[in-house]
CSV table of C-alpha atoms in Angstrom, one decimal:
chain,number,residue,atom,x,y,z
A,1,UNK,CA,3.9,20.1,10.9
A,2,UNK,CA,1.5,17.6,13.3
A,3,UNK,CA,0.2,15.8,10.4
A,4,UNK,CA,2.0,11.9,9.7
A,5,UNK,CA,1.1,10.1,7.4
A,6,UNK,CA,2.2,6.1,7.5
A,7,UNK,CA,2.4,4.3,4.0
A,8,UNK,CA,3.9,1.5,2.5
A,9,UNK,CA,5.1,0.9,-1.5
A,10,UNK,CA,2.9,2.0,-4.4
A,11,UNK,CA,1.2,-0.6,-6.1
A,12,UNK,CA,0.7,-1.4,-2.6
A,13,UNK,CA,-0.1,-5.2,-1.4
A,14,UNK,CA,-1.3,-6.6,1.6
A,15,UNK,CA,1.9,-5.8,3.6
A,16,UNK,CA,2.0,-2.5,2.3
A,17,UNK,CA,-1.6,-1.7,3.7
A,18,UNK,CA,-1.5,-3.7,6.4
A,19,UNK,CA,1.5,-2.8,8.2
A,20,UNK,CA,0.7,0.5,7.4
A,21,UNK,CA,-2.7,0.3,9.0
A,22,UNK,CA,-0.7,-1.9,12.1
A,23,UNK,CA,2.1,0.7,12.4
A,24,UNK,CA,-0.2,3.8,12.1
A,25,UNK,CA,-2.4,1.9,15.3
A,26,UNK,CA,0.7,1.5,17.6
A,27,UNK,CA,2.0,5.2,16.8
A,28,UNK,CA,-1.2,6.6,18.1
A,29,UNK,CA,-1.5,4.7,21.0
A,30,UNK,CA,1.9,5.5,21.6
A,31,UNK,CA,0.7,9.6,21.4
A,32,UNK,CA,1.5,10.7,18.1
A,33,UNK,CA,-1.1,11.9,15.3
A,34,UNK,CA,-0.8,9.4,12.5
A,35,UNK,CA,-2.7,8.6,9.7
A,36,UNK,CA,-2.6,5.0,7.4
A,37,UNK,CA,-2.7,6.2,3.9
A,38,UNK,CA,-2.0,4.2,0.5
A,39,UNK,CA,-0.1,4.5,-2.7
A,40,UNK,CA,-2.8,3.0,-4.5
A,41,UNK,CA,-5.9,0.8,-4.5
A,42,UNK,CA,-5.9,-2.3,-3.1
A,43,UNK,CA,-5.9,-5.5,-5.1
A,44,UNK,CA,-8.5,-8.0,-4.8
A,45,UNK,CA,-6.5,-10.4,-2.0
A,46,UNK,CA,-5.9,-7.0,0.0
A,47,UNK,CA,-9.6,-6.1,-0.3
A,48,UNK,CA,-10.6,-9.6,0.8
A,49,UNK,CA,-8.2,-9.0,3.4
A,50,UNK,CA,-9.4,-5.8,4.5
A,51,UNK,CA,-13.4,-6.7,4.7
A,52,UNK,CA,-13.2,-10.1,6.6
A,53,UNK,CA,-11.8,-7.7,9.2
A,54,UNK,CA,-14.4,-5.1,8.6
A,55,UNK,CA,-11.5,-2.5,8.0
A,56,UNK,CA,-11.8,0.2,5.8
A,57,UNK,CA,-9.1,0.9,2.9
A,58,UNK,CA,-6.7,3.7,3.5
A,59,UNK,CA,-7.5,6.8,1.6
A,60,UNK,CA,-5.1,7.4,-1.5
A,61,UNK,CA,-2.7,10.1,-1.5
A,62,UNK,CA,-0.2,11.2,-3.8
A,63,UNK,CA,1.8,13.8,-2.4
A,64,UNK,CA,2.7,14.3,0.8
A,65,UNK,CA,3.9,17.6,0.8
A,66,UNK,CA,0.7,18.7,-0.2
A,67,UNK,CA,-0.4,18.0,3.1
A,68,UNK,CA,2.1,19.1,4.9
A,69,UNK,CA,3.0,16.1,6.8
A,70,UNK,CA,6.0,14.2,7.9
A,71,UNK,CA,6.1,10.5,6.7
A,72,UNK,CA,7.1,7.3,8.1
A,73,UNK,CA,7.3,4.4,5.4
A,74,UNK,CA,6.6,0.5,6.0
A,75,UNK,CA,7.3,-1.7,3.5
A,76,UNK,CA,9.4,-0.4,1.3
A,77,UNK,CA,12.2,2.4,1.2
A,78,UNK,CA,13.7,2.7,-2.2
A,79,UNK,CA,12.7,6.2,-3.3
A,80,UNK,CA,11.3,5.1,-7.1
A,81,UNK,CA,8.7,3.0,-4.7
A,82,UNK,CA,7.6,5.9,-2.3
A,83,UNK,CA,5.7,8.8,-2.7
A,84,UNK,CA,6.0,10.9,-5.8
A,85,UNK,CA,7.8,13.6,-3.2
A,86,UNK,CA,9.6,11.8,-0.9
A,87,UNK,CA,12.7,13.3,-1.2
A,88,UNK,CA,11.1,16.6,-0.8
A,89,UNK,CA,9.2,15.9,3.0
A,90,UNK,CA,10.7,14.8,5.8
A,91,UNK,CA,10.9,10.8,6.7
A,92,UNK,CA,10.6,10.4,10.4
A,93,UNK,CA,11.0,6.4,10.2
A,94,UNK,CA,10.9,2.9,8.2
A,95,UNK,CA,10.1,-0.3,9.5
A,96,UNK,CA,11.2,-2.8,6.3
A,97,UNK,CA,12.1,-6.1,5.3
A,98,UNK,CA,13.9,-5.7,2.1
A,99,UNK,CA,17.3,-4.3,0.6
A,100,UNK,CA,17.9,-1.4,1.8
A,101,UNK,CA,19.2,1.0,-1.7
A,102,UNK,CA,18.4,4.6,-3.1
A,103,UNK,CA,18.0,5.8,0.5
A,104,UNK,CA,19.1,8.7,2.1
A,105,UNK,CA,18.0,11.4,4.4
A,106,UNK,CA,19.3,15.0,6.0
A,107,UNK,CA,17.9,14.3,9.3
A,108,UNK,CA,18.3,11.0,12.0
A,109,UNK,CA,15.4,8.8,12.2
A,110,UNK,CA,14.1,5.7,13.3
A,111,UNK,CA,15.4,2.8,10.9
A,112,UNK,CA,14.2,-0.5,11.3
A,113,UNK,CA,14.8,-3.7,9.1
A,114,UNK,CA,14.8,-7.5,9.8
A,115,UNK,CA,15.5,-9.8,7.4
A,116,UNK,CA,11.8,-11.8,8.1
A,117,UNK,CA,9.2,-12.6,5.1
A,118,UNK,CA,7.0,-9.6,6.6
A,119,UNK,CA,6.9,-6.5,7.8
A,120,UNK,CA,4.4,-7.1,9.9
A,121,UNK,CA,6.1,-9.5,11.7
A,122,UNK,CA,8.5,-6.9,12.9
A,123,UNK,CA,5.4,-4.8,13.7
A,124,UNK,CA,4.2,-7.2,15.7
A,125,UNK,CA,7.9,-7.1,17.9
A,126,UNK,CA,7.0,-3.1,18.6
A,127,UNK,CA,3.6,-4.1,19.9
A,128,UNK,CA,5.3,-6.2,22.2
A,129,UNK,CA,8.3,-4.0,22.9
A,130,UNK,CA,5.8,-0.9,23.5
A,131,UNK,CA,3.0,-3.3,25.6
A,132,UNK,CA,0.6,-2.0,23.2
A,133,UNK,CA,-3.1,-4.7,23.5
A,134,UNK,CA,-3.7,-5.5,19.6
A,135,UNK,CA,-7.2,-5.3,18.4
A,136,UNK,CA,-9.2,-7.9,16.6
A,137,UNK,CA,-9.3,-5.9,13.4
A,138,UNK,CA,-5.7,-5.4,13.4
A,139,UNK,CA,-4.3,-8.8,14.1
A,140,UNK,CA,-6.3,-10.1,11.1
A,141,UNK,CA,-4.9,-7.7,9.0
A,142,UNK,CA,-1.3,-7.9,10.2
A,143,UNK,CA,-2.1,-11.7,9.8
A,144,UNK,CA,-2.7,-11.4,6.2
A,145,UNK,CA,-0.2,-9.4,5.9
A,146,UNK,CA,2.4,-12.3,6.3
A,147,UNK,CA,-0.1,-14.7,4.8
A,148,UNK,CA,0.4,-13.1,1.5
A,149,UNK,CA,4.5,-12.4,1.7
A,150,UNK,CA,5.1,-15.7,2.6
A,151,UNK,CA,2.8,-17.4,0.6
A,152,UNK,CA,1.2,-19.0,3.5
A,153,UNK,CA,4.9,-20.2,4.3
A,154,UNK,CA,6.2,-21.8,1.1
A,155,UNK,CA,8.3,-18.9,0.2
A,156,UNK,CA,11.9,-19.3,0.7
A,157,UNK,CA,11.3,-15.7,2.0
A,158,UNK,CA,9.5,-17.1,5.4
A,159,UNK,CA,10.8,-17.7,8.3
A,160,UNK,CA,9.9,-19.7,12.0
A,161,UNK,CA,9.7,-16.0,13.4
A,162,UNK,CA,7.3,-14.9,10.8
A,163,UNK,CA,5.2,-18.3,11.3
A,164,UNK,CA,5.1,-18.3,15.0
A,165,UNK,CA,4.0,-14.7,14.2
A,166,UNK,CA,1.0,-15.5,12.1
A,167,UNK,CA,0.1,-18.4,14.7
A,168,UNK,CA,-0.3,-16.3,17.4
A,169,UNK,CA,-2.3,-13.1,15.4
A,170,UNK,CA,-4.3,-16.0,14.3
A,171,UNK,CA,-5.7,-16.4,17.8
A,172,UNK,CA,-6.3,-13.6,18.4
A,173,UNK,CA,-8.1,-12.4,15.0
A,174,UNK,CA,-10.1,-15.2,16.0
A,175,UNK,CA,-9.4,-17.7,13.0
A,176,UNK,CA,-8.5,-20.3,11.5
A,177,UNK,CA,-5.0,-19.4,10.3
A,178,UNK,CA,-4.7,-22.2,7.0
A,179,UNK,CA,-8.5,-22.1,6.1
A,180,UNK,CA,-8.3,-18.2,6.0
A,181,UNK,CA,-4.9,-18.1,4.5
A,182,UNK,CA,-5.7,-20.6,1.6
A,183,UNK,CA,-8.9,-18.3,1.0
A,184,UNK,CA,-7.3,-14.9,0.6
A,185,UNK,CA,-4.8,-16.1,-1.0
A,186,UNK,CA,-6.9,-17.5,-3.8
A,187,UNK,CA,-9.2,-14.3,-3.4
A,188,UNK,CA,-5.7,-12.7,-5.1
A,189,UNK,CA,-6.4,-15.0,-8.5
A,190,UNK,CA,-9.1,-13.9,-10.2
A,191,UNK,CA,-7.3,-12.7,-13.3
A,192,UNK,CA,-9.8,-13.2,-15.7
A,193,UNK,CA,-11.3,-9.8,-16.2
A,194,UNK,CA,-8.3,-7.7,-16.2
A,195,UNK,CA,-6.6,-6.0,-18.8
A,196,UNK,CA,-3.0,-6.8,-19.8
A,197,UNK,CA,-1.9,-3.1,-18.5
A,198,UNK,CA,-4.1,-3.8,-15.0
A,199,UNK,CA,-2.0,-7.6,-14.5
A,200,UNK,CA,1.2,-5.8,-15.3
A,201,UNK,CA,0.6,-2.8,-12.6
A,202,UNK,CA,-0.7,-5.2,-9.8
A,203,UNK,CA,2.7,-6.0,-8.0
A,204,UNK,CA,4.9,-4.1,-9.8
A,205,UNK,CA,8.4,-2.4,-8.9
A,206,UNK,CA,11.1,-0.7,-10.2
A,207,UNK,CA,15.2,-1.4,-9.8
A,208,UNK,CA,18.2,0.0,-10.9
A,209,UNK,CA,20.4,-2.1,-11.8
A,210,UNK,CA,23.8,-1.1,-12.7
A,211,UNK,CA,22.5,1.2,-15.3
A,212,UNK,CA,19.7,0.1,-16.3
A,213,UNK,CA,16.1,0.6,-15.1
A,214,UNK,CA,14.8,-2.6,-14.5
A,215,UNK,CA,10.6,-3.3,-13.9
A,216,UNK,CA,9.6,-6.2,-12.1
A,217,UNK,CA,5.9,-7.7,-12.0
A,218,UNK,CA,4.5,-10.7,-9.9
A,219,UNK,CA,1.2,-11.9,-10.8
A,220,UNK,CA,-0.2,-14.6,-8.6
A,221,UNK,CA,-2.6,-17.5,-10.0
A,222,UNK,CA,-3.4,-21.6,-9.0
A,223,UNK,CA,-2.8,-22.1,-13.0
A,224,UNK,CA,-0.2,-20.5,-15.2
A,225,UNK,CA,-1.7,-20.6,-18.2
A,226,UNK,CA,-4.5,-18.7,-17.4
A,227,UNK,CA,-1.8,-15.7,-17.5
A,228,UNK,CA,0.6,-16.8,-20.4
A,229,UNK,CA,-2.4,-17.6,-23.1
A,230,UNK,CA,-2.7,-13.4,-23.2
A,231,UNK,CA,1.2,-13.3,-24.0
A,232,UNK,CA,0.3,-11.8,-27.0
A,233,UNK,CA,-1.4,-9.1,-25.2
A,234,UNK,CA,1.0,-8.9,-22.4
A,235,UNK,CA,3.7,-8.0,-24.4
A,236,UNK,CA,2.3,-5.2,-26.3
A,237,UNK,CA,1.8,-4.0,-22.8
A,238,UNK,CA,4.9,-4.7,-21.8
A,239,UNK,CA,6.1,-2.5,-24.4
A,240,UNK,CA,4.0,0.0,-24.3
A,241,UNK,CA,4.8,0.8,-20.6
A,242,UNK,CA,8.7,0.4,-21.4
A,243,UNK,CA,8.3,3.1,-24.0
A,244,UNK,CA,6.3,5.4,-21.7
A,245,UNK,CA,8.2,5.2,-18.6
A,246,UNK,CA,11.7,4.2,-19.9
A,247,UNK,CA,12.1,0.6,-18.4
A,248,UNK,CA,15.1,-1.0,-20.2
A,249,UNK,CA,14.0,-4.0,-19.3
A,250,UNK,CA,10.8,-5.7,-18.2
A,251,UNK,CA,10.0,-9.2,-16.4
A,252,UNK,CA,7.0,-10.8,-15.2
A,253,UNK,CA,7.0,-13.1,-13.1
A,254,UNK,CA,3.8,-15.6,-12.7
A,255,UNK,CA,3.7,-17.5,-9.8
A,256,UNK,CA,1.3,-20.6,-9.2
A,257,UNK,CA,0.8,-20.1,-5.7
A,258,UNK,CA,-0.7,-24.1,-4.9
A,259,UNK,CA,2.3,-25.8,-7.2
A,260,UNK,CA,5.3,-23.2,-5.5
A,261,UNK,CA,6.6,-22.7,-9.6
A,262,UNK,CA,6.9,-19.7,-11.6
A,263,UNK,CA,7.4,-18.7,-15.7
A,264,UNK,CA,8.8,-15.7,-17.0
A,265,UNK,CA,8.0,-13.3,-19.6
A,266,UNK,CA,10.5,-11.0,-20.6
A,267,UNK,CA,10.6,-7.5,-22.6
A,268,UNK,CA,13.7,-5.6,-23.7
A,269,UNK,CA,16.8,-5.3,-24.9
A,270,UNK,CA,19.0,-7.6,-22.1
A,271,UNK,CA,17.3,-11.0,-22.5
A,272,UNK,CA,21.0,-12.9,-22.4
A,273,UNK,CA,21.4,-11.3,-18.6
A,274,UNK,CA,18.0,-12.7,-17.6
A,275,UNK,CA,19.3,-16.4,-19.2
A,276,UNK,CA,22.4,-15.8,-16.8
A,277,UNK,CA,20.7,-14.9,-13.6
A,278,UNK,CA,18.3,-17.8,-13.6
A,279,UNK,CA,20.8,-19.9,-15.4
A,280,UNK,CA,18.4,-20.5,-18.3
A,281,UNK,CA,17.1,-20.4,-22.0
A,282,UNK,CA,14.4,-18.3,-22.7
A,283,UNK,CA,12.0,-19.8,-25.6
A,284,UNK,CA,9.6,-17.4,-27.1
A,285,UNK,CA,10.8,-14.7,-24.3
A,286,UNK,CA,9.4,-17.3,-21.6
A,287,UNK,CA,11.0,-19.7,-19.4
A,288,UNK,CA,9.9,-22.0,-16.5
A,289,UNK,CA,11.2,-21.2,-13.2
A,290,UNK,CA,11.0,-24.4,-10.7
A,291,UNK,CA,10.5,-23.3,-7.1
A,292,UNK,CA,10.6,-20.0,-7.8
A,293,UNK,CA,7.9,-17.8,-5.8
A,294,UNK,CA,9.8,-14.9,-4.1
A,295,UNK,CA,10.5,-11.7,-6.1
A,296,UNK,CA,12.9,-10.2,-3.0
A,297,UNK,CA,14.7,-14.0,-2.7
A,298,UNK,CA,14.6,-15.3,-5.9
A,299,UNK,CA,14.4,-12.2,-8.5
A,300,UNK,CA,15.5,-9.4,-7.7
A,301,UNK,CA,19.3,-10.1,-6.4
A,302,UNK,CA,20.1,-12.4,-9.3
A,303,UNK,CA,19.2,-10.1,-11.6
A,304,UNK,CA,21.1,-7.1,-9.8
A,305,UNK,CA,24.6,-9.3,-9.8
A,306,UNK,CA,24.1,-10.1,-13.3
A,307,UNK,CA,23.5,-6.0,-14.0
A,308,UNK,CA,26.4,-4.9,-11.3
């Protein structure tokens, strides 16, 4: 088995890809054969991302096993968010920034997690670490990368580490770091033309919580009515996906990324525990969220205490 492949979450989003991409650079250079793959297509913010930098998206892959390769995950190592095989291949490392849960392996690895608003912030570290020379191409993408999980720093998520970070791939991606941020970002919005089913599966994970299986969304806009006029729409969706892959509960979560605010919209049968996490009354299955913007911060553990 030579083959590695390097890959982030499905649904995958700029971190995903771009860490992936970052990670899958240093390994080489550091003399293994690796390979950046995807869980998915990129979204439109990653794909802005990805072509200001003249990069290429990752080829898709859904198993791994089929290609007879190791793995080593960014992004992400929850098994429900990997590979459709994971537990079936081996996992030579992770390099993550969230929770660690519904992880295990038969063989020592590499495990590395850092509570920073990016992966590729820690990335960044092993190019250090390893004196690895990071290209153009690669700092810009690593540089989005923490662009879009911070929210060009206004999620609670970010931190000085992860700024000083983005400062310094800034110069050498050769950019401005708040004109280019404030662009992609806003490359992310254009929600117009999608389907109901398409805004639900953009940013989308799932969490088990207590007993429950629990689907999160995060759709980002600059105005939150845009999204919530389709409720009508978005909750036959809702539905529709909670039927077919038995979600017991579903929340989206739409985030106006100029105003730092999000609002809700909730599916299912455990509305009353969504009311106590986020200490709230949902009207109409919606509810307005005040400086609210980070699904990892300000989602997903109030929801798992409420559930535990």
């Amino acid at each position: 088995m030579s083959k590695i492949l390097v890959f982030g979450h499905q649904n995958p989003d700029t971190d995903a890809i771009g860490a992936a991409i970052a990670f899958s650079h240093l390994q080489n250079e550091l003399g293994k054969q690796t390979e950046a793959v995807a869980l998915g297509t990129p979204n439109e913010e990653t794909q802005f991302a990805l072509e200001s930098f003249g990069l290429a998206a990752p080829r898709v892959v859904e198993s791994a096993k089929a290609e007879d390769a190791a793995v080593m995950l960014v992004d992400h190592n929850e098994f429900q968010q990997s590979i459709s095989d994971i537990a079936e291949v081996t996992i030579l490392s992770v390099v993550d920034h969230h929770r660690i849960a519904n992880f295990e392996t038969a063989n020592p690895l590499y495990y590395r997690a850092e509570p920073v608003g990016c992966t590729s912030t820690i990335v960044l570290k092993m190019y250090k670490e390893n004196q690895v020379s990071i290209p153009k191409e690669i700092a810009g993408i690593m540089l989005s990368a923490i662009v879009s999980d911070t929210l060009l720093f206004k999620s609670p998520t970010s931190t000085q580490e992860d700024e000083k970070a983005a400062q310094e791939l800034a110069e050498i991606a050769e950019v401005d770091l708040n004109v280019y941020g404030l662009e992609m970002l806003k490359a992310g919005t254009k929600l117009s033309d999608k389907s109901a089913a398409t805004l639900l599966d953009l940013d989308a994970k799932s969490f088990p919580m207590g007993e429950k299986n629990v689907r999160i969304a995060q759709v980002n806009t600059v105005d939150l009515n845009e999204v919530m006029d389709r409720q009508t729409e978005l909750e036959a969706a809702m539905a529709e996906e909670m039927t077919t892959n038995d979600y017991d509960l579903f929340v989206l979560v739409v985030t106006n990324i100029l105003d730092s605010d999000s609002e809700l919209l909730v599916a299912g049968d455990d509305k009353e525990k969504v009311e106590a996490a986020f200490q709230t009354k949902l009207t109409n299955n919606r509810a307005f969220l005040k400086g609210v913007v980070s699904r990892k911060k300000q989602v997903v553990p109030q929801l798992t205490e409420v559930f535990s």
